[in-house]
Amino acid sequence: MNRALLAAAATGVQVGAAIVASRFVVGEVPPLTLALMRYAVGFLCLAPFAWPVFMLFRASPSVGRSLSASVSGVKDLAVMAALGIGQFAVLIALLNFGLQHVGAGRAALIFSLFPLLTLLLSAALGHERITPALATGVLLSIAGVALSLAPKLGAPHPGHWWGELAVLASAGVGALCSVLYRPYLQRYPTLPVSALAMGASVLFLAPMALVEGWPARVAGLSAQAWAVVAFIGVSSGAGYFAWLYALKHESPTRVTVFLALNPVTAAVLGALLLSEPIDGWMFAAIACIGAGLWLATRGAPVPPR
């Protein structure tokens, strides 16, 4: 497996670990405030490394000419910032809204359509070609996620179609951002793009989280909660850099399919750290997800015709 796919796998594991860590503080920190703190910490971790790279990049004569020759430099910055807002703030807001109206198991199953939506969007835009192996691998990974969530899908929960639509929209936003990032990642260094996108999302989330009274909540957090938030933030900063690195060097579908590792990681860590039981469905899910990942990522990506 090449480094880009390893980075994608690491991101899938990181997302699952962050979900488990979030359970420790979910009673003390509401969703939007947690998202704000998570990405603020991530941005603070990325910024010191991104700034020197950005200055060197800006000082490059060839880059300076390309930026000064047109308005594209400023436009690119605006688009990358918008993609960061979409990837974090809009996606999180839609997902949180959906979870108010749909059960967690059903929401996670709908969100697992992320790689399939990515494949369809990427193919529609001519960025990659759908092959039988890639399509089968994506569908197998979704089936694996469904198996991992099987015990939760039957739980009673008052559902509304707009909640399901919001969760599907959040997956669609993530898929669209993943596809649209690639041209900018080919043009600019990964670290500054990561820091810019995450910083833009923090600026967007700060006023949104005011409805939860985040300044007072942050000031009153316990030391244990701060430690958990710090872990989530640091891992998110590293995970997002790995995510963009993978998108820079691999097709969007082959990267996003690794999000199927998210529920498996959450289940394993939940069993180890929270004493949550693992049933037979999870073992079937691991086999299905493993087969899906192998099919989706074997060989080199097939370029569009």
mmCIF file of C-alpha atoms in Angstrom:
data_model
loop_
_atom_site.group_PDB
_atom_site.id
_atom_site.type_symbol
_atom_site.label_atom_id
_atom_site.label_comp_id
_atom_site.label_asym_id
_atom_site.label_seq_id
_atom_site.Cartn_x
_atom_site.Cartn_y
_atom_site.Cartn_z
ATOM 1 C CA MET A 1 0.000 0.000 0.000
ATOM 2 C CA ASN A 2 1.426 3.400 -0.967
ATOM 3 C CA ARG A 3 1.869 6.295 1.439
ATOM 4 C CA ALA A 4 -1.243 8.138 0.262
ATOM 5 C CA LEU A 5 -3.480 5.146 0.979
ATOM 6 C CA LEU A 6 -1.773 4.661 4.348
ATOM 7 C CA ALA A 7 -2.554 8.307 5.123
ATOM 8 C CA ALA A 8 -6.191 7.714 4.124
ATOM 9 C CA ALA A 9 -6.341 4.639 6.368
ATOM 10 C CA ALA A 10 -4.839 6.633 9.252
ATOM 11 C CA THR A 11 -7.539 9.275 8.775
ATOM 12 C CA GLY A 12 -10.288 6.642 8.903
ATOM 13 C CA VAL A 13 -8.849 5.333 12.178
ATOM 14 C CA GLN A 14 -8.445 8.874 13.561
ATOM 15 C CA VAL A 15 -12.095 9.716 12.903
ATOM 16 C CA GLY A 16 -13.184 6.618 14.809
ATOM 17 C CA ALA A 17 -10.846 7.444 17.700
ATOM 18 C CA ALA A 18 -12.164 11.019 17.828
ATOM 19 C CA ILE A 19 -15.733 9.708 18.031
ATOM 20 C CA VAL A 20 -14.853 7.538 21.023
ATOM 21 C CA ALA A 21 -13.006 10.426 22.688
ATOM 22 C CA SER A 22 -15.985 12.699 22.051
ATOM 23 C CA ARG A 23 -18.180 10.383 24.099
ATOM 24 C CA PHE A 24 -16.129 11.265 27.171
ATOM 25 C CA VAL A 25 -17.044 14.964 26.928
ATOM 26 C CA VAL A 26 -20.374 14.955 25.087
ATOM 27 C CA GLY A 27 -22.229 15.609 28.336
ATOM 28 C CA GLU A 28 -20.049 18.620 29.158
ATOM 29 C CA VAL A 29 -19.459 20.119 25.695
ATOM 30 C CA PRO A 30 -22.360 20.563 23.197
ATOM 31 C CA PRO A 31 -21.812 19.617 19.513
ATOM 32 C CA LEU A 32 -21.044 22.981 17.884
ATOM 33 C CA THR A 33 -18.812 24.069 20.769
ATOM 34 C CA LEU A 34 -16.935 20.778 20.562
ATOM 35 C CA ALA A 35 -16.486 21.197 16.800
ATOM 36 C CA LEU A 36 -15.233 24.771 17.316
ATOM 37 C CA MET A 37 -12.733 23.726 19.988
ATOM 38 C CA ARG A 38 -11.662 20.680 18.012
ATOM 39 C CA TYR A 39 -10.758 22.640 14.896
ATOM 40 C CA ALA A 40 -9.339 25.602 16.818
ATOM 41 C CA VAL A 41 -6.848 23.274 18.507
ATOM 42 C CA GLY A 42 -6.158 21.591 15.166
ATOM 43 C CA PHE A 43 -5.512 24.950 13.513
ATOM 44 C CA LEU A 44 -3.148 26.025 16.310
ATOM 45 C CA CYS A 45 -1.205 22.794 15.776
ATOM 46 C CA LEU A 46 -0.964 23.227 12.007
ATOM 47 C CA ALA A 47 -0.292 26.988 11.836
ATOM 48 C CA PRO A 48 3.321 26.990 13.192
ATOM 49 C CA PHE A 49 4.331 24.397 10.586
ATOM 50 C CA ALA A 50 2.285 25.894 7.765
ATOM 51 C CA TRP A 51 3.505 29.490 8.105
ATOM 52 C CA PRO A 52 7.202 28.880 7.171
ATOM 53 C CA VAL A 53 6.074 26.759 4.213
ATOM 54 C CA PHE A 54 3.662 29.485 3.147
ATOM 55 C CA MET A 55 6.403 32.155 3.314
ATOM 56 C CA LEU A 56 8.805 30.024 1.267
ATOM 57 C CA PHE A 57 6.017 29.272 -1.179
ATOM 58 C CA ARG A 58 5.160 32.969 -1.474
ATOM 59 C CA ALA A 59 8.803 33.869 -1.979
ATOM 60 C CA SER A 60 9.127 31.499 -4.939
ATOM 61 C CA PRO A 61 9.650 33.592 -8.117
ATOM 62 C CA SER A 62 7.532 31.273 -10.282
ATOM 63 C CA VAL A 63 4.676 31.303 -7.796
ATOM 64 C CA GLY A 64 4.961 35.058 -7.355
ATOM 65 C CA ARG A 65 4.616 35.547 -11.104
ATOM 66 C CA SER A 66 1.614 33.210 -11.308
ATOM 67 C CA LEU A 67 -0.113 34.954 -8.422
ATOM 68 C CA SER A 68 0.571 38.450 -9.665
ATOM 69 C CA ALA A 69 -0.339 37.613 -13.254
ATOM 70 C CA SER A 70 -4.016 37.178 -12.420
ATOM 71 C CA VAL A 71 -6.592 37.271 -9.689
ATOM 72 C CA SER A 72 -6.493 33.494 -9.487
ATOM 73 C CA GLY A 73 -4.315 33.525 -6.362
ATOM 74 C CA VAL A 74 -6.891 35.397 -4.280
ATOM 75 C CA LYS A 75 -9.691 33.387 -5.856
ATOM 76 C CA ASP A 76 -7.922 30.134 -4.988
ATOM 77 C CA LEU A 77 -7.528 31.231 -1.358
ATOM 78 C CA ALA A 78 -11.239 32.028 -1.193
ATOM 79 C CA VAL A 79 -12.215 28.682 -2.719
ATOM 80 C CA MET A 80 -9.933 26.717 -0.378
ATOM 81 C CA ALA A 81 -11.348 28.595 2.610
ATOM 82 C CA ALA A 82 -14.886 27.830 1.382
ATOM 83 C CA LEU A 83 -13.997 24.152 1.000
ATOM 84 C CA GLY A 84 -12.714 24.119 4.588
ATOM 85 C CA ILE A 85 -15.950 25.697 5.810
ATOM 86 C CA GLY A 86 -17.927 23.119 3.870
ATOM 87 C CA GLN A 87 -15.786 20.180 5.028
ATOM 88 C CA PHE A 88 -16.080 21.118 8.698
ATOM 89 C CA ALA A 89 -18.731 23.671 9.597
ATOM 90 C CA VAL A 90 -21.501 22.983 7.050
ATOM 91 C CA LEU A 91 -21.025 19.225 7.178
ATOM 92 C CA ILE A 92 -21.070 19.195 10.990
ATOM 93 C CA ALA A 93 -24.102 21.498 11.178
ATOM 94 C CA LEU A 94 -26.110 19.329 8.760
ATOM 95 C CA LEU A 95 -25.073 16.141 10.531
ATOM 96 C CA ASN A 96 -25.942 17.484 13.971
ATOM 97 C CA PHE A 97 -29.333 18.676 12.688
ATOM 98 C CA GLY A 98 -29.982 15.265 11.195
ATOM 99 C CA LEU A 99 -29.081 13.490 14.436
ATOM 100 C CA GLN A 100 -31.824 15.442 16.185
ATOM 101 C CA HIS A 101 -34.401 13.720 13.982
ATOM 102 C CA VAL A 102 -32.824 10.378 13.004
ATOM 103 C CA GLY A 103 -31.381 7.564 15.102
ATOM 104 C CA ALA A 104 -27.586 7.383 15.324
ATOM 105 C CA GLY A 105 -27.414 3.991 13.585
ATOM 106 C CA ARG A 106 -29.529 5.076 10.631
ATOM 107 C CA ALA A 107 -27.632 8.375 10.371
ATOM 108 C CA ALA A 108 -24.280 6.562 10.323
ATOM 109 C CA LEU A 109 -25.559 4.211 7.623
ATOM 110 C CA ILE A 110 -26.730 7.120 5.456
ATOM 111 C CA PHE A 111 -23.432 8.941 6.020
ATOM 112 C CA SER A 112 -21.554 5.813 4.897
ATOM 113 C CA LEU A 113 -22.756 6.653 1.371
ATOM 114 C CA PHE A 114 -19.963 9.293 1.401
ATOM 115 C CA PRO A 115 -17.564 7.243 -0.809
ATOM 116 C CA LEU A 116 -20.324 6.253 -3.230
ATOM 117 C CA LEU A 117 -21.365 9.895 -3.649
ATOM 118 C CA THR A 118 -17.688 10.778 -4.101
ATOM 119 C CA LEU A 119 -17.331 8.163 -6.835
ATOM 120 C CA LEU A 120 -20.418 9.400 -8.688
ATOM 121 C CA LEU A 121 -19.391 13.075 -8.422
ATOM 122 C CA SER A 122 -15.799 12.394 -9.398
ATOM 123 C CA ALA A 123 -16.891 10.349 -12.408
ATOM 124 C CA ALA A 124 -19.465 12.986 -13.422
ATOM 125 C CA LEU A 125 -16.762 15.682 -13.358
ATOM 126 C CA GLY A 126 -14.372 13.487 -15.332
ATOM 127 C CA HIS A 127 -11.827 13.088 -12.531
ATOM 128 C CA GLU A 128 -11.886 9.294 -12.454
ATOM 129 C CA ARG A 129 -13.518 6.364 -14.191
ATOM 130 C CA ILE A 130 -15.875 3.903 -12.542
ATOM 131 C CA THR A 131 -14.547 0.351 -12.801
ATOM 132 C CA PRO A 132 -16.297 -2.848 -11.642
ATOM 133 C CA ALA A 133 -13.649 -3.437 -8.948
ATOM 134 C CA LEU A 134 -13.865 0.135 -7.623
ATOM 135 C CA ALA A 135 -17.669 0.173 -7.584
ATOM 136 C CA THR A 136 -17.858 -3.262 -5.951
ATOM 137 C CA GLY A 137 -15.277 -2.277 -3.351
ATOM 138 C CA VAL A 138 -17.208 0.864 -2.435
ATOM 139 C CA LEU A 139 -20.499 -1.046 -2.178
ATOM 140 C CA LEU A 140 -18.855 -3.766 -0.063
ATOM 141 C CA SER A 141 -17.453 -1.149 2.321
ATOM 142 C CA ILE A 142 -20.955 0.365 2.693
ATOM 143 C CA ALA A 143 -22.365 -3.106 3.341
ATOM 144 C CA GLY A 144 -19.687 -3.605 5.990
ATOM 145 C CA VAL A 145 -20.685 -0.370 7.697
ATOM 146 C CA ALA A 146 -24.312 -1.523 7.597
ATOM 147 C CA LEU A 147 -23.349 -4.816 9.251
ATOM 148 C CA SER A 148 -21.404 -3.003 11.968
ATOM 149 C CA LEU A 149 -24.491 -0.901 12.705
ATOM 150 C CA ALA A 150 -27.039 -3.726 12.426
ATOM 151 C CA PRO A 151 -27.841 -3.938 16.174
ATOM 152 C CA LYS A 152 -28.535 -0.185 16.317
ATOM 153 C CA LEU A 153 -30.695 0.063 13.215
ATOM 154 C CA GLY A 154 -33.674 -1.535 14.911
ATOM 155 C CA ALA A 155 -33.630 0.837 17.871
ATOM 156 C CA PRO A 156 -36.807 2.954 18.089
ATOM 157 C CA HIS A 157 -36.307 6.611 17.297
ATOM 158 C CA PRO A 158 -38.746 9.217 16.026
ATOM 159 C CA GLY A 159 -37.530 9.771 12.480
ATOM 160 C CA HIS A 160 -38.347 12.496 9.992
ATOM 161 C CA TRP A 161 -37.494 12.570 6.324
ATOM 162 C CA TRP A 162 -35.831 15.977 6.641
ATOM 163 C CA GLY A 163 -33.430 14.523 9.214
ATOM 164 C CA GLU A 164 -32.428 11.776 6.794
ATOM 165 C CA LEU A 165 -32.110 14.357 4.025
ATOM 166 C CA ALA A 166 -29.832 16.496 6.233
ATOM 167 C CA VAL A 167 -27.520 13.541 6.933
ATOM 168 C CA LEU A 168 -27.437 12.660 3.225
ATOM 169 C CA ALA A 169 -26.683 16.325 2.435
ATOM 170 C CA SER A 170 -23.801 16.304 4.928
ATOM 171 C CA ALA A 171 -22.311 13.272 3.154
ATOM 172 C CA GLY A 172 -22.848 15.043 -0.164
ATOM 173 C CA VAL A 173 -21.050 18.167 1.052
ATOM 174 C CA GLY A 174 -18.110 16.052 2.215
ATOM 175 C CA ALA A 175 -17.992 14.200 -1.100
ATOM 176 C CA LEU A 176 -18.136 17.436 -3.116
ATOM 177 C CA CYS A 177 -15.346 19.029 -1.057
ATOM 178 C CA SER A 178 -13.180 15.914 -1.424
ATOM 179 C CA VAL A 179 -13.545 16.007 -5.203
ATOM 180 C CA LEU A 180 -13.033 19.771 -5.571
ATOM 181 C CA TYR A 181 -9.925 19.898 -3.349
ATOM 182 C CA ARG A 182 -7.705 17.982 -5.747
ATOM 183 C CA PRO A 183 -6.844 20.771 -8.258
ATOM 184 C CA TYR A 184 -5.802 23.107 -5.430
ATOM 185 C CA LEU A 185 -3.778 20.408 -3.708
ATOM 186 C CA GLN A 186 -1.957 19.822 -6.988
ATOM 187 C CA ARG A 187 -1.193 23.550 -7.165
ATOM 188 C CA TYR A 188 -0.328 24.413 -3.543
ATOM 189 C CA PRO A 189 1.575 22.776 -0.637
ATOM 190 C CA THR A 190 -0.588 20.606 1.614
ATOM 191 C CA LEU A 191 0.293 22.217 4.969
ATOM 192 C CA PRO A 192 -0.829 25.768 4.153
ATOM 193 C CA VAL A 193 -4.020 24.448 2.530
ATOM 194 C CA SER A 194 -4.765 22.411 5.669
ATOM 195 C CA ALA A 195 -4.203 25.370 7.994
ATOM 196 C CA LEU A 196 -6.172 27.784 5.786
ATOM 197 C CA ALA A 197 -9.176 25.444 5.510
ATOM 198 C CA MET A 198 -9.246 24.652 9.217
ATOM 199 C CA GLY A 199 -8.781 28.296 10.221
ATOM 200 C CA ALA A 200 -11.660 29.362 7.956
ATOM 201 C CA SER A 201 -13.908 26.750 9.542
ATOM 202 C CA VAL A 202 -13.068 28.084 13.023
ATOM 203 C CA LEU A 203 -14.052 31.619 12.002
ATOM 204 C CA PHE A 204 -17.308 30.276 10.581
ATOM 205 C CA LEU A 205 -18.120 28.067 13.588
ATOM 206 C CA ALA A 206 -17.406 30.719 16.246
ATOM 207 C CA PRO A 207 -20.602 32.750 15.672
ATOM 208 C CA MET A 208 -22.658 29.591 15.051
ATOM 209 C CA ALA A 209 -21.635 28.130 18.414
ATOM 210 C CA LEU A 210 -22.724 31.287 20.262
ATOM 211 C CA VAL A 211 -26.210 29.742 20.497
ATOM 212 C CA GLU A 212 -24.607 27.233 22.884
ATOM 213 C CA GLY A 213 -22.859 29.972 24.867
ATOM 214 C CA TRP A 214 -19.425 28.625 24.017
ATOM 215 C CA PRO A 215 -17.316 31.325 25.780
ATOM 216 C CA ALA A 216 -18.863 30.484 29.160
ATOM 217 C CA ARG A 217 -18.746 26.745 28.504
ATOM 218 C CA VAL A 218 -15.082 26.841 27.493
ATOM 219 C CA ALA A 219 -14.188 28.853 30.588
ATOM 220 C CA GLY A 220 -15.922 26.316 32.832
ATOM 221 C CA LEU A 221 -14.440 23.115 31.371
ATOM 222 C CA SER A 222 -12.775 20.666 33.726
ATOM 223 C CA ALA A 223 -9.138 19.676 33.328
ATOM 224 C CA GLN A 224 -10.180 16.197 32.145
ATOM 225 C CA ALA A 225 -12.446 17.679 29.467
ATOM 226 C CA TRP A 226 -9.650 19.967 28.286
ATOM 227 C CA ALA A 227 -7.310 16.971 28.002
ATOM 228 C CA VAL A 228 -9.828 15.073 25.882
ATOM 229 C CA VAL A 229 -10.538 18.122 23.694
ATOM 230 C CA ALA A 230 -6.783 18.631 23.246
ATOM 231 C CA PHE A 231 -6.407 15.020 22.080
ATOM 232 C CA ILE A 232 -9.332 15.366 19.666
ATOM 233 C CA GLY A 233 -7.968 18.667 18.319
ATOM 234 C CA VAL A 234 -4.359 17.546 17.875
ATOM 235 C CA SER A 235 -5.414 14.281 16.227
ATOM 236 C CA SER A 236 -7.845 16.183 13.988
ATOM 237 C CA GLY A 237 -5.099 18.554 12.824
ATOM 238 C CA ALA A 238 -2.805 15.643 11.987
ATOM 239 C CA GLY A 239 -5.688 13.665 10.511
ATOM 240 C CA TYR A 240 -6.795 16.494 8.234
ATOM 241 C CA PHE A 241 -3.268 16.983 6.946
ATOM 242 C CA ALA A 242 -3.106 13.235 6.228
ATOM 243 C CA TRP A 243 -6.524 13.443 4.518
ATOM 244 C CA LEU A 244 -5.422 16.240 2.179
ATOM 245 C CA TYR A 245 -2.086 14.522 1.530
ATOM 246 C CA ALA A 246 -4.006 11.430 0.460
ATOM 247 C CA LEU A 247 -6.370 13.470 -1.748
ATOM 248 C CA LYS A 248 -3.359 15.129 -3.374
ATOM 249 C CA HIS A 249 -1.815 11.822 -4.429
ATOM 250 C CA GLU A 250 -4.829 9.527 -4.869
ATOM 251 C CA SER A 251 -8.280 9.599 -6.431
ATOM 252 C CA PRO A 252 -11.033 10.954 -4.124
ATOM 253 C CA THR A 253 -12.956 7.649 -4.079
ATOM 254 C CA ARG A 254 -9.937 5.542 -3.127
ATOM 255 C CA VAL A 255 -9.353 7.965 -0.230
ATOM 256 C CA THR A 256 -12.904 8.345 1.061
ATOM 257 C CA VAL A 257 -13.563 4.592 1.005
ATOM 258 C CA PHE A 258 -11.250 4.332 4.031
ATOM 259 C CA LEU A 259 -13.875 6.148 6.098
ATOM 260 C CA ALA A 260 -15.382 2.668 6.434
ATOM 261 C CA LEU A 261 -12.683 2.079 9.086
ATOM 262 C CA ASN A 262 -14.406 4.692 11.246
ATOM 263 C CA PRO A 263 -17.138 2.467 12.823
ATOM 264 C CA VAL A 264 -14.745 -0.466 13.215
ATOM 265 C CA THR A 265 -12.210 1.710 15.052
ATOM 266 C CA ALA A 266 -14.940 3.215 17.209
ATOM 267 C CA ALA A 267 -16.259 -0.248 18.096
ATOM 268 C CA VAL A 268 -12.829 -1.662 18.996
ATOM 269 C CA LEU A 269 -11.790 1.362 21.061
ATOM 270 C CA GLY A 270 -15.244 1.499 22.635
ATOM 271 C CA ALA A 271 -14.802 -2.092 23.773
ATOM 272 C CA LEU A 272 -11.292 -1.446 25.122
ATOM 273 C CA LEU A 273 -11.909 1.927 26.780
ATOM 274 C CA LEU A 274 -15.649 2.076 27.471
ATOM 275 C CA SER A 275 -16.409 -1.644 28.000
ATOM 276 C CA GLU A 276 -18.897 -1.592 25.136
ATOM 277 C CA PRO A 277 -19.694 -5.098 23.821
ATOM 278 C CA ILE A 278 -18.693 -6.333 20.354
ATOM 279 C CA ASP A 279 -21.097 -8.787 18.734
ATOM 280 C CA GLY A 280 -20.853 -11.163 15.801
ATOM 281 C CA TRP A 281 -22.092 -8.497 13.404
ATOM 282 C CA MET A 282 -18.841 -6.568 13.860
ATOM 283 C CA PHE A 283 -16.664 -9.512 12.810
ATOM 284 C CA ALA A 284 -18.728 -9.917 9.634
ATOM 285 C CA ALA A 285 -18.444 -6.162 9.087
ATOM 286 C CA ILE A 286 -14.636 -6.245 9.397
ATOM 287 C CA ALA A 287 -14.424 -9.015 6.780
ATOM 288 C CA CYS A 288 -16.745 -7.136 4.429
ATOM 289 C CA ILE A 289 -14.941 -3.806 4.864
ATOM 290 C CA GLY A 290 -11.553 -5.492 4.395
ATOM 291 C CA ALA A 291 -12.688 -7.070 1.129
ATOM 292 C CA GLY A 292 -14.167 -3.751 -0.009
ATOM 293 C CA LEU A 293 -10.973 -1.827 0.702
ATOM 294 C CA TRP A 294 -8.882 -4.417 -1.116
ATOM 295 C CA LEU A 295 -11.080 -4.276 -4.204
ATOM 296 C CA ALA A 296 -11.317 -0.479 -4.230
ATOM 297 C CA THR A 297 -7.597 0.149 -3.835
ATOM 298 C CA ARG A 298 -5.885 -2.689 -5.663
ATOM 299 C CA GLY A 299 -3.615 -1.593 -8.474
ATOM 300 C CA ALA A 300 -3.229 1.952 -9.723
ATOM 301 C CA PRO A 301 -6.211 4.312 -10.061
ATOM 302 C CA VAL A 302 -7.810 4.229 -13.506
ATOM 303 C CA PRO A 303 -7.746 7.674 -15.189
ATOM 304 C CA PRO A 304 -10.883 8.955 -16.910
ATOM 305 C CA ARG A 305 -11.275 8.438 -20.634
#
